[in-house]
XYZ file of C-alpha atoms in Angstrom:
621
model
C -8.556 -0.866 -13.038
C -5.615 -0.816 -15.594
C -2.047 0.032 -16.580
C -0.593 3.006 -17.823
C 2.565 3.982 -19.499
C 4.527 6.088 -21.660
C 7.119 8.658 -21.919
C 7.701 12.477 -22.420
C 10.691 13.540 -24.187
C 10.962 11.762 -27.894
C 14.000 14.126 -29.278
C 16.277 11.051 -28.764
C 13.889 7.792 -28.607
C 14.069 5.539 -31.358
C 11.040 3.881 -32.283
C 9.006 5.653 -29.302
C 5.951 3.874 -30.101
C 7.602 0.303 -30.193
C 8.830 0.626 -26.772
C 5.566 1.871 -25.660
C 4.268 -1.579 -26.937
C 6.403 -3.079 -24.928
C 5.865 -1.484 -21.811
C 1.741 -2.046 -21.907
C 3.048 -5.567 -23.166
C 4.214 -6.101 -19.434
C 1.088 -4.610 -18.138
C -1.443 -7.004 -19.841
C -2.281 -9.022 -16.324
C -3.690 -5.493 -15.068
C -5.562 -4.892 -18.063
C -6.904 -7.621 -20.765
C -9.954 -5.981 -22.084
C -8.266 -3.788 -23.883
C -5.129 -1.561 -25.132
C -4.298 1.755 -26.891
C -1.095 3.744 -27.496
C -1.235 7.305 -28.578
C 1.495 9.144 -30.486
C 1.885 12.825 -29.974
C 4.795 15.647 -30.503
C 7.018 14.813 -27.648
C 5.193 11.997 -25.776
C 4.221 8.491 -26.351
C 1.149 7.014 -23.772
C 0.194 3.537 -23.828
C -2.565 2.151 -21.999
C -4.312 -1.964 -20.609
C -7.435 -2.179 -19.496
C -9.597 -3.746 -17.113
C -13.026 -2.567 -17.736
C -15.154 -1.677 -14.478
C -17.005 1.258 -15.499
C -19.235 1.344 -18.859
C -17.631 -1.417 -20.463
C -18.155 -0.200 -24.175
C -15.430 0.047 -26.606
C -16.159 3.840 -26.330
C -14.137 4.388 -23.139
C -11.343 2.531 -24.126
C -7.983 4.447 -23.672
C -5.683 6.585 -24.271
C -8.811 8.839 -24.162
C -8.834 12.555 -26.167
C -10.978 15.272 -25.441
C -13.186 16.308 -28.114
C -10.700 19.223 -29.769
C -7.837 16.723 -29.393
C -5.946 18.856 -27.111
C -5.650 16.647 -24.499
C -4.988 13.049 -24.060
C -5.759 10.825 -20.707
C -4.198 7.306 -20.041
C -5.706 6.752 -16.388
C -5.817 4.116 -13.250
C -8.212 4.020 -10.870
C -11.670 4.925 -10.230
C -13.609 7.900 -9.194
C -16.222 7.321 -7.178
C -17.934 10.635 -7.289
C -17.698 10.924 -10.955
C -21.806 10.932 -11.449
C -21.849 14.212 -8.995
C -19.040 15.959 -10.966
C -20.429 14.916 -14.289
C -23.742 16.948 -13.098
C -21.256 20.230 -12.586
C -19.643 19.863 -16.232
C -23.698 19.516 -18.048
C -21.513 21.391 -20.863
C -19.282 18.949 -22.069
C -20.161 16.852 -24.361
C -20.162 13.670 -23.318
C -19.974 10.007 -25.742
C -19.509 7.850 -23.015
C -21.025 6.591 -19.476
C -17.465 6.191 -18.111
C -15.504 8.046 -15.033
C -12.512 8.224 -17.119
C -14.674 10.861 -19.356
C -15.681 13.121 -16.539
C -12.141 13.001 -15.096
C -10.635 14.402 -18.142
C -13.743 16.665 -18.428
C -13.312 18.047 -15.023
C -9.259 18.604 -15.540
C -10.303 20.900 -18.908
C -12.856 22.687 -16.770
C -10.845 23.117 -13.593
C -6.948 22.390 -14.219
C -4.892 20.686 -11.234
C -7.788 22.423 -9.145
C -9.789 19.512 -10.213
C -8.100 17.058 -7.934
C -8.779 18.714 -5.098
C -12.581 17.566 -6.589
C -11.907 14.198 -6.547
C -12.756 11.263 -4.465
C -11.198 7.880 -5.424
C -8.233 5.824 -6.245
C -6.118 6.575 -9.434
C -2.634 7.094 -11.025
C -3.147 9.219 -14.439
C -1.140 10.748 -16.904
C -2.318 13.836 -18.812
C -0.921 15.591 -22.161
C -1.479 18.866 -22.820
C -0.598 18.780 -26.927
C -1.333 22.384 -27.532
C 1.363 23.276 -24.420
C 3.368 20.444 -25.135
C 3.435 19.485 -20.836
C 2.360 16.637 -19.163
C 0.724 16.078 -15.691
C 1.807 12.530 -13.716
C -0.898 12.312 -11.139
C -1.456 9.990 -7.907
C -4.249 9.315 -5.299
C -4.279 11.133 -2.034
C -3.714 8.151 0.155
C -1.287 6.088 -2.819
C -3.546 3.192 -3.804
C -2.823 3.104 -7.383
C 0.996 2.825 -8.025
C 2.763 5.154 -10.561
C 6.963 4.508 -10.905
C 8.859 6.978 -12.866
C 12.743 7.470 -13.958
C 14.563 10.188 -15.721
C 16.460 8.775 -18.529
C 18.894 11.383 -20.506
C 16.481 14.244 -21.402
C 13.118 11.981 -21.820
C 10.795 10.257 -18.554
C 9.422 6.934 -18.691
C 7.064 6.689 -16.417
C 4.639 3.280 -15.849
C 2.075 1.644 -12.947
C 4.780 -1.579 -12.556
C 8.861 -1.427 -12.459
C 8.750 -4.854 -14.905
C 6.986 -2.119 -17.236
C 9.316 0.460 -17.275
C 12.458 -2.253 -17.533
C 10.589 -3.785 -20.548
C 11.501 -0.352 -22.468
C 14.826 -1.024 -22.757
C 15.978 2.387 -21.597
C 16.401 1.457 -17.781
C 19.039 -0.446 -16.761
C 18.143 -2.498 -13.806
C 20.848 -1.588 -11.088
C 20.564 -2.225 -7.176
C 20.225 1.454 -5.141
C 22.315 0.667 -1.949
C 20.615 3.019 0.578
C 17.065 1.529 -0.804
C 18.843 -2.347 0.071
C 19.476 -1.081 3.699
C 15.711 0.524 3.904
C 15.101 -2.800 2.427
C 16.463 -4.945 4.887
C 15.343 -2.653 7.945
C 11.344 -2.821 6.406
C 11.673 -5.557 4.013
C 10.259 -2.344 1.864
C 11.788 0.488 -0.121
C 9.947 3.840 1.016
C 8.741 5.785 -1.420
C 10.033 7.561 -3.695
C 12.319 5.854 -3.437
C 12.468 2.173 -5.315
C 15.080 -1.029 -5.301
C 16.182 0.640 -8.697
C 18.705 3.020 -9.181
C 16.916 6.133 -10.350
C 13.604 4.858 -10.486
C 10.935 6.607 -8.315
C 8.092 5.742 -7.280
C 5.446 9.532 -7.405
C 4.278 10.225 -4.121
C 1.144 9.694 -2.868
C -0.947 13.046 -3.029
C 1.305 14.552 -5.042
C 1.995 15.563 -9.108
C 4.457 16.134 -11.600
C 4.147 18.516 -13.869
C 6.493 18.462 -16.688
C 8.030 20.416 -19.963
C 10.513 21.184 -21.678
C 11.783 24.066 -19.550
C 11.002 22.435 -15.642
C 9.923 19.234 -14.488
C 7.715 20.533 -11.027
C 7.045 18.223 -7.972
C 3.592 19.899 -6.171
C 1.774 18.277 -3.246
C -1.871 18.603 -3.334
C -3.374 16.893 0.027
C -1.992 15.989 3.846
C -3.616 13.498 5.940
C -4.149 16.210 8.008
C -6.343 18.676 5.985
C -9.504 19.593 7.778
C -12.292 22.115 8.327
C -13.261 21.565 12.013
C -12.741 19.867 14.800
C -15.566 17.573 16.327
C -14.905 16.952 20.545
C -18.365 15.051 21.823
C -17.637 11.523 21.357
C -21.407 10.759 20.675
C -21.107 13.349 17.898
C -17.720 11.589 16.575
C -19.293 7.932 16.457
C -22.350 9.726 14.637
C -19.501 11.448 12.156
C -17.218 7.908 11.776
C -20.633 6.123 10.723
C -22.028 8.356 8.412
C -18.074 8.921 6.863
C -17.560 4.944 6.778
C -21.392 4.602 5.204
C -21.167 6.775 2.455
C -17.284 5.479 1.660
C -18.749 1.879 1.173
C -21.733 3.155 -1.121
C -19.634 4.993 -3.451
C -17.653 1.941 -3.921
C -20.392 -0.038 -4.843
C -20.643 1.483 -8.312
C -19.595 -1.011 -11.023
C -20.742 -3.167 -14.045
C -19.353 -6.446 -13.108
C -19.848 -9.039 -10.757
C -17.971 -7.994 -7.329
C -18.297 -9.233 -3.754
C -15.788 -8.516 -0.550
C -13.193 -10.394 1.128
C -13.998 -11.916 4.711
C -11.106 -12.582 7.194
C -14.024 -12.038 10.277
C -11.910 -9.766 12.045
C -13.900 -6.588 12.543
C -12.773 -4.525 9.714
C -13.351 -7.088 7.006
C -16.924 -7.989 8.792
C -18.241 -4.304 8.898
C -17.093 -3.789 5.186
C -19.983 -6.465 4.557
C -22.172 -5.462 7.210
C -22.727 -2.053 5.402
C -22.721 -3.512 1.834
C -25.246 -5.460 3.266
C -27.445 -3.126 4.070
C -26.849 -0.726 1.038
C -27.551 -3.335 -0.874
C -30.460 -4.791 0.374
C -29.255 -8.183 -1.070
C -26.694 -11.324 -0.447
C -23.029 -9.871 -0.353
C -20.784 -12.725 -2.216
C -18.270 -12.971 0.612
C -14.588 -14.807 -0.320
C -12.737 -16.311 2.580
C -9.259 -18.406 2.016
C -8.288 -21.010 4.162
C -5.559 -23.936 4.723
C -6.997 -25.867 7.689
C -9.215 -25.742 10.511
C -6.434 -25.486 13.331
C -7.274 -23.112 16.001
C -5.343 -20.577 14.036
C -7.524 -20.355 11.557
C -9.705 -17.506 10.725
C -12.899 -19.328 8.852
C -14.821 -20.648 11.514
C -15.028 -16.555 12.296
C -15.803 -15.888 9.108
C -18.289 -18.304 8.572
C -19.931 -17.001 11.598
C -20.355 -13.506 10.198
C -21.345 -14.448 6.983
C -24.347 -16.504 8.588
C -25.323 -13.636 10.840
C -25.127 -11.272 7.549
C -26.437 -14.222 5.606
C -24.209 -13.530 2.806
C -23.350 -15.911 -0.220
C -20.339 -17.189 1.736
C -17.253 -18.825 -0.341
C -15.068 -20.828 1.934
C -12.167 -21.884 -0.119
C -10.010 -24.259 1.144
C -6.340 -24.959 -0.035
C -4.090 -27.431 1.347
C -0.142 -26.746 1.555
C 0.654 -28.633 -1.173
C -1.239 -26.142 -3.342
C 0.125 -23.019 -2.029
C 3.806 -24.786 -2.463
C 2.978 -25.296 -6.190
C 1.649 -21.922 -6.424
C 4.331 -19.858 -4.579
C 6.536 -19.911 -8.215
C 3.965 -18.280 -9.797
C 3.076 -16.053 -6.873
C 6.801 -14.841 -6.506
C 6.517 -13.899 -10.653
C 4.042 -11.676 -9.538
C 6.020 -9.129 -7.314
C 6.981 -6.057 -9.031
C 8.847 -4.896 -6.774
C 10.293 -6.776 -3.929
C 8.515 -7.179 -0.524
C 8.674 -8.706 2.414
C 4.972 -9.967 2.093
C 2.382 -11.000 -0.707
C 1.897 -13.978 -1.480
C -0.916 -14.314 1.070
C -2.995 -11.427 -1.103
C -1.826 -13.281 -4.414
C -3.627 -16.575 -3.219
C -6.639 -14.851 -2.235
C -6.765 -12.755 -5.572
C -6.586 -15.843 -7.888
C -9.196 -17.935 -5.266
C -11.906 -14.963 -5.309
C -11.188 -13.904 -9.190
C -11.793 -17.913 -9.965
C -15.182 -17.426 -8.837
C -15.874 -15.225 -11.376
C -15.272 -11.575 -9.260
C -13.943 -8.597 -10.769
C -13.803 -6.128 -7.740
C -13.984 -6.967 -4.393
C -13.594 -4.419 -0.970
C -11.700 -4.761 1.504
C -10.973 -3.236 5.011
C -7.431 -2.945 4.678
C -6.861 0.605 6.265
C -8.942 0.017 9.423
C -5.958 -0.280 11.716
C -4.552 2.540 11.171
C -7.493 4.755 11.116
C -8.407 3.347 14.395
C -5.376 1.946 16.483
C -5.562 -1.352 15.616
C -1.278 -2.133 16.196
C 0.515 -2.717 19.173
C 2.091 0.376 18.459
C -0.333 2.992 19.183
C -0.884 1.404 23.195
C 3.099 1.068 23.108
C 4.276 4.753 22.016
C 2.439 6.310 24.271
C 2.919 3.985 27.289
C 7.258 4.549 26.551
C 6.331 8.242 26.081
C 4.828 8.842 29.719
C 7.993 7.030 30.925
C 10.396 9.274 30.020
C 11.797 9.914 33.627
C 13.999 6.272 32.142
C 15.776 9.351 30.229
C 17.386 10.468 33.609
C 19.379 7.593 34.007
C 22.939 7.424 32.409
C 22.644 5.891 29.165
C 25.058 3.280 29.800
C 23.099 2.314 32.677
C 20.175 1.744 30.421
C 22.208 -0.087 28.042
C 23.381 -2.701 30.326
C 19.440 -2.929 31.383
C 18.506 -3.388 27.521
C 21.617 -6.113 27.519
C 20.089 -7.978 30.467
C 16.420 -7.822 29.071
C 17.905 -9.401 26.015
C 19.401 -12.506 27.457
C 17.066 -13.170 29.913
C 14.187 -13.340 27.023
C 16.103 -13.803 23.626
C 14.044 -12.209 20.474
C 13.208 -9.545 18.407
C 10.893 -7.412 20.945
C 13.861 -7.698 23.672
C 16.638 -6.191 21.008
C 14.011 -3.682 20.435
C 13.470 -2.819 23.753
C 17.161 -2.332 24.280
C 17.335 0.410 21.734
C 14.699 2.029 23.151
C 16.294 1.768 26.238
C 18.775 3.482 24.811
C 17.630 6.427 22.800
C 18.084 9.947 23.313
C 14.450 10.529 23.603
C 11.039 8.918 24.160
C 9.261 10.701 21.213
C 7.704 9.671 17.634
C 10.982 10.403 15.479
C 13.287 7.949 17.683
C 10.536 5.321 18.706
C 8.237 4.636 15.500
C 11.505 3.921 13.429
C 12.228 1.044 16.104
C 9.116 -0.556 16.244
C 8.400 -1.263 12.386
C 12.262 -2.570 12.227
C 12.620 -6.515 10.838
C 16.281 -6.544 10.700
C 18.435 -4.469 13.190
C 21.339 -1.974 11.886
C 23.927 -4.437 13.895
C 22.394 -7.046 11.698
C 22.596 -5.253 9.039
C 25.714 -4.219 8.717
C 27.243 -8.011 9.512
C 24.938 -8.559 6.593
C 26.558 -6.158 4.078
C 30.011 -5.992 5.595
C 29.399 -1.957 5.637
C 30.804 0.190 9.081
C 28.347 2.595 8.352
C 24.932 2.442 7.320
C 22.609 4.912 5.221
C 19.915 7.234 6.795
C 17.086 5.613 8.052
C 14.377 6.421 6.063
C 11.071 6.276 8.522
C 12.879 8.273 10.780
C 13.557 10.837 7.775
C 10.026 10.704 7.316
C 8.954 11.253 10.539
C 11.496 14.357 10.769
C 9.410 15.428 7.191
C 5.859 15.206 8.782
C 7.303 17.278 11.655
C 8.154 20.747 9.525
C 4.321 20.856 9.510
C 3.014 22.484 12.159
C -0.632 21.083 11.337
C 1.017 17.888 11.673
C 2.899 18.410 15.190
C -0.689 19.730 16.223
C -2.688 16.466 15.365
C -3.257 14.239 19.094
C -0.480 11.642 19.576
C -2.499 8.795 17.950
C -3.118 10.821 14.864
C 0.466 11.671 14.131
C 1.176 7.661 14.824
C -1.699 7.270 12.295
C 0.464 9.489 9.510
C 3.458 7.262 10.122
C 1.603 4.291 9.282
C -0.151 5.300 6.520
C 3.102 6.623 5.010
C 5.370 4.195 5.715
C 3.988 0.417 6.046
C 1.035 0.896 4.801
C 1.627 2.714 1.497
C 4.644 0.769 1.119
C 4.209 -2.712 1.973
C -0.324 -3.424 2.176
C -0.880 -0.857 -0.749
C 2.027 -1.977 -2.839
C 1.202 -5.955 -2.455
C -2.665 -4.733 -2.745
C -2.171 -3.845 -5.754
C 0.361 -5.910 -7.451
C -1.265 -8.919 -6.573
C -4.535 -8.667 -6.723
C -3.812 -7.032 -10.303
C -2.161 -10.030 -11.445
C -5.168 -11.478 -11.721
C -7.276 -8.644 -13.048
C -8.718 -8.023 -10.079
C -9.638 -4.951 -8.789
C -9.475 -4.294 -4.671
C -11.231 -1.228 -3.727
C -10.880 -0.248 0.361
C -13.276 2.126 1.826
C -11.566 2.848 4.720
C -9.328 5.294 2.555
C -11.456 7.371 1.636
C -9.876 10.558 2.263
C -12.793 12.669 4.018
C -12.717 9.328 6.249
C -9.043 9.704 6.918
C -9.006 13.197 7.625
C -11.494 12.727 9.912
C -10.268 10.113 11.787
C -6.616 11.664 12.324
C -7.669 14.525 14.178
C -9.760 12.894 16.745
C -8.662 13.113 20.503
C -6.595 10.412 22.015
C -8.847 10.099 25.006
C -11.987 9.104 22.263
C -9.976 6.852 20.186
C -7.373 5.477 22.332
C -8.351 1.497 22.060
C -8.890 -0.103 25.345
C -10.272 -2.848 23.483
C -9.780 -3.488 19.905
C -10.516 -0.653 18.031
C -13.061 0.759 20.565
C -14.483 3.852 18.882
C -15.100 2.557 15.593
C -16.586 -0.751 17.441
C -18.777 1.562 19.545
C -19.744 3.682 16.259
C -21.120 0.496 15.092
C -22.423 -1.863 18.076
C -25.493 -2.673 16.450
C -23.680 -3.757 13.135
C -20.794 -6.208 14.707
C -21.415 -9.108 17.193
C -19.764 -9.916 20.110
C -18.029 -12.993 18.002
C -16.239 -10.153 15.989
C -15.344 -7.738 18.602
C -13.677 -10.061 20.947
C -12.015 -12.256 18.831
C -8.182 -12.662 18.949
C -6.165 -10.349 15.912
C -4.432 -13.121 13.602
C -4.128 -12.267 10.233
C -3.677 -14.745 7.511
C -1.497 -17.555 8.999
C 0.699 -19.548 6.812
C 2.895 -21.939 8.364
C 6.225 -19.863 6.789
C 8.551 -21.460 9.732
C 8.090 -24.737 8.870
C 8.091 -24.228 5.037
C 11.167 -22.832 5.103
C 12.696 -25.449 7.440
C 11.308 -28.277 5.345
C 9.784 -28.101 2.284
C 10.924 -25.067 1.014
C 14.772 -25.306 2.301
C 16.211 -26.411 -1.007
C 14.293 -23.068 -2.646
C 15.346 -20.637 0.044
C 18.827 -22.442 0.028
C 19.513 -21.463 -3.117
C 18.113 -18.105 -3.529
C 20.134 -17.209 -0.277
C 23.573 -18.668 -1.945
C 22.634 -16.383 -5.048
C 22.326 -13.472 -3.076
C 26.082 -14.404 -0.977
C 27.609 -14.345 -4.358
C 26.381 -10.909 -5.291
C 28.853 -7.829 -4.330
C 26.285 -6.839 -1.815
C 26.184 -9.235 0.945
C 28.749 -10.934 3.164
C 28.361 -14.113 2.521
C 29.672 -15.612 6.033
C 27.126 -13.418 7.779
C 24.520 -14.644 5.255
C 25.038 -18.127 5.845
C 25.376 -17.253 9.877
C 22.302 -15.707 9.830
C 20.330 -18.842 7.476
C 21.881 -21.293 10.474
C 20.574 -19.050 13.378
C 17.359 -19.292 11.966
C 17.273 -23.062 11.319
C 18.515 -23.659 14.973
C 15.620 -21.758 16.197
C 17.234 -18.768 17.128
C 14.537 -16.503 18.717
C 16.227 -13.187 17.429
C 15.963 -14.362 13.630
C 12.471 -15.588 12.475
C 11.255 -16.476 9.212
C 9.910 -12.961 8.477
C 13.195 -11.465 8.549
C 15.114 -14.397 6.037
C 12.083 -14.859 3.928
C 12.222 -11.408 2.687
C 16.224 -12.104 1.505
C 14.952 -14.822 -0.598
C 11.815 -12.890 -2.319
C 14.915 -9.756 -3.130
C 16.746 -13.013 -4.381
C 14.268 -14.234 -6.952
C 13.306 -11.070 -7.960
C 16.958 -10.046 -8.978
C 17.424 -13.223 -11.018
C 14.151 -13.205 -12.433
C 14.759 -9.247 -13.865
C 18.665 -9.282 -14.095
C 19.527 -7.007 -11.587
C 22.675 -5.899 -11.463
């Protein structure tokens, strides 16, 4: 895993390669093995990295084909790089690395190539002979890549901080990203928190010259050959799918292990490394006390059943507290969440781990949210619709006061919508802060599009995608909204800031495609995720499967209330005096949430004091 940077377009760059020093500079958390930065006609590419793969100087980066015609700064890993580098005997190769066979395969094959690939990677390619370059991202967006037009040149880079350090981008707030912000405590891609920075798309390239700059999507979540209907033939399919993703991700030359919450995703990650490997998994758990909140005892049960070489680490407050500084320095770009992965990252890379799996992505291949039992329960009550919608808003009113709270405001949108389908009810259910809310916030009449529900309206010009059963298209929204933009993002910037290297199996795209076309009546989870459970009985015990879903618990409420009141204090009376809030409703909204108020938890103030920081800590305008 590494960093790449650079940009195209040198005409009018002073000192290209200077800046490009800069840029990898910022990037040396994500990559301190090694760096590179190659000069050519009209582009400058710098490269950090973390060596996973063939760890010889050999395959350091930027890496140049053997005529010198192309040049490769790349992020990621393939995982079926041994099967392609049996297709391309030809080339002659110097090194044992992926990186090799990926620019191999792109000289053999073109763009074609990606459709080749299987694995997680942001890469930039230039073509010196044709003077264009190729911007390239994962299928499923697990590697980051951020880019931004500046005059007649792109700088493009895998962290904002990168792409700031060049001096050419001046750090200015986008207001439609702060309202997409404060509804998701996330900026959807491509959109960023920056004005005119972008972040690529996932499944999708840029190819760029002098005469066009061309934006071309190469993969859907819902690509697929055939359609399997036997459930017994399904849970056959989801095993064999899930098997092979965890082998191929098993390929390294460092020490790795997994992480180990015990909820069923995390434990069946293991389970099959256990049995591919034939030997003791290192397993990495994180804990802060042994309340009955916390996940350890669960997965110190697993790990004895899989008799793995189990690491309970155990913080106490104090030491997350005396962390969290650190942990905040860490976000690239703003998000309403992190800090958990950052703890884990540093515990697990202590112990002397390079890469480690984990089974983020389960819950969306496999129902795992509220949402996907909620959707479809409002959908087949649509005969609500009939009444008057005043009617229903004086209903939603009433729910509201007689239960104050986030899921009652909810409800009384829903209550009053137009209809009871994905584009109006999805957008609702991943809200944090409500538009009312919001616009007291930002003193604004009238707030920007919302940008799931833009999304949704996207994925629904594709027929293949309005064919997919209900569950599937939920799926798609999940993977392209929260997940991509809030677990992927944190993922990756935090678990990177250590050098650390997070590889998840359950996005493997022959996996995901699979899993989005199956029928609702086979998937639909009557218990926790009951067709990937049942596709694996023999694997998880009944300790796993019918355990409550918790997550990593911090005790955020209280922090903020107590020990972390002067911090948030201040970081909310920076943002007040910025031209973008209302400082009245700021402060309004800080009090409602240290009186208790059940419509305004922690989640929805702590992620106004993480934008806070991060504008003071990179000078935001």
């Amino acid at each position: 895993m590494c960093g790449i940077a650079g940009i195209y377009g040198l005409e009018r760059i002073d000192q290209p390669e200077t800046k490009a020093k800069s840029m990898i500079d910022a990037l040396s958390h994500r990559g301190p093995d090694a760096e590179g930065i190659y000069l050519g006609k009209n582009v400058v590419l710098g490269h950090r990295r973390l060596g996973i793969i063939d760890l010889q100087g050999g395959s350091n980066q930027p890496f140049r084909s053997p005529d010198g015609r192309y040049t490769l700064v790349y992020n990621g890993e393939l995982y079926n790089y041994r099967e392609l580098k049996a297709q391309l005997s030809d080339y002659p190769y110097k090194t044992n690395s992926d990186t090799e066979v990926l620019l191999a395969a792109f000289m053999e094959w073109g763009v074609k190539a990606l459709q080749l690939f299987n694995g997680m990677f942001a890469f930039a390619l230039w073509d010196e002979h044709e003077e264009k370059l190729w911007l390239v991202r994962d299928r499923l967006g697990i590697k980051p890549l951020y880019y931004v037009r500046v005059g007649h040149s792109i700088v493009f880079s895998s962290e904002v901080r990168s792409l700031l350090a060049s001096g050419l981008v001046r750090p200015k707030l986008d207001d439609s990203a702060l309202i997409d912000y404060l509804r998701y405590q996330c900026v959807h891609a491509p959109n960023t928190i920056l004005e005119g920075v972008k972040m690529l798309e996932s499944g999708t390239y840029l190819e760029i010259s002098d005469s066009e700059t061309k934006k071309v999507d190469y993969w859907k979540p819902w690509q697929k050959l055939h359609f399997d209907r036997e459930p017994e033939v399904i849970r056959r399919n989801i095993r064999e799918k899930l098997t092979i993703a965890v082998e191929r991700r098993l390929v390294a030359d460092v020490p790795f292990g997994a992480f180990l919450s015990g909820g069923i995703d995390s434990s069946l990650i293991v389970a099959i490394m256990s049995e591919q490997l034939g030997q003791k998994v290192d397993t990495f758990n994180v804990s802060f006390d042994e309340s009955e909140f916390s996940e350890s005892k669960y997965a110190r049960t697993i790990a004895e059943k899989l008799n793995t070489s189990h690491h309970e680490i155990r913080l106490k407050p104090a030491d997350f507290l005396e962390a969290l500084p650190e942990a905040l320095s860490a976000i690239d770009h703003p998000s309403g969440d992190g800090p958990n992965t950052w703890i884990v990252s540093r515990e697990t890379k202590n112990q002397g781990i390079t890469m480690a799996l984990s089974g983020l992505g389960g819950d969306e291949l496999f129902a795992g949210y509220d949402v996907f039992k909620r959707i479809p329960y409002i959908a087949d009550r649509s005969w609500i619709l009939s009444f008057p919608k005043g009617i229903r808003g004086l209903l939603g009113s009433a729910i509201a006061v007689a239960k104050p709270g986030i899921a009652s405001l909810k409800t009384r949108e829903i209550l009053t919508s137009d209809y009871f389908d994905l584009e109006n009810l999805y957008p609702i259910f991943r809200k944090a802060l409500l538009d009312p809310q919001i616009a007291q916030l930002t003193g604004r009449s009238k707030l920007t599009q919302n940008a799931v529900k833009a999304m949704v309206l996207e994925l629904e010009r594709y027929d293949e995608f309005a064919q997919l059963p209900v569950l599937g298209r939920i799926g798609v929204a999940e993977i392209n909204s929260y997940m991509q933009n809030v677990l992927l993002r944190d993922t990756d910037q935090m678990s990177m800031a250590h050098a650390l290297e997070v590889r998840v199996p359950f996005l493997d795209h022959e996996l995901v495609q699979y899993a989005m076309h199956i029928a609702d009546d086979v998937k639909f989870p009557h218990s926790p995720k009951k067709l990937l459970v049942e596709s694996f009985n023999d694997l998880l015990p009944n300790e796993v499967v019918n355990r409550p879903k918790m997550g990593f618990v911090l005790p955020w409420e209280q922090w903020m209330k107590k020990e972390l009141r002067p911090f948030s204090e201040a970081k909310l009376e920076s943002l007040a005096a910025s031209s973008y809030f209302d400082a009245p409703a700021l402060n309004k909204l800080w009090q409602q949430f240290l009186k208790g108020d059940p419509n305004v938890t922690w989640s929805r103030i702590w992620p106004l004091v993480v934008l806070s920081d991060w504008m003071e800590r990179h000078g935001v305008d």
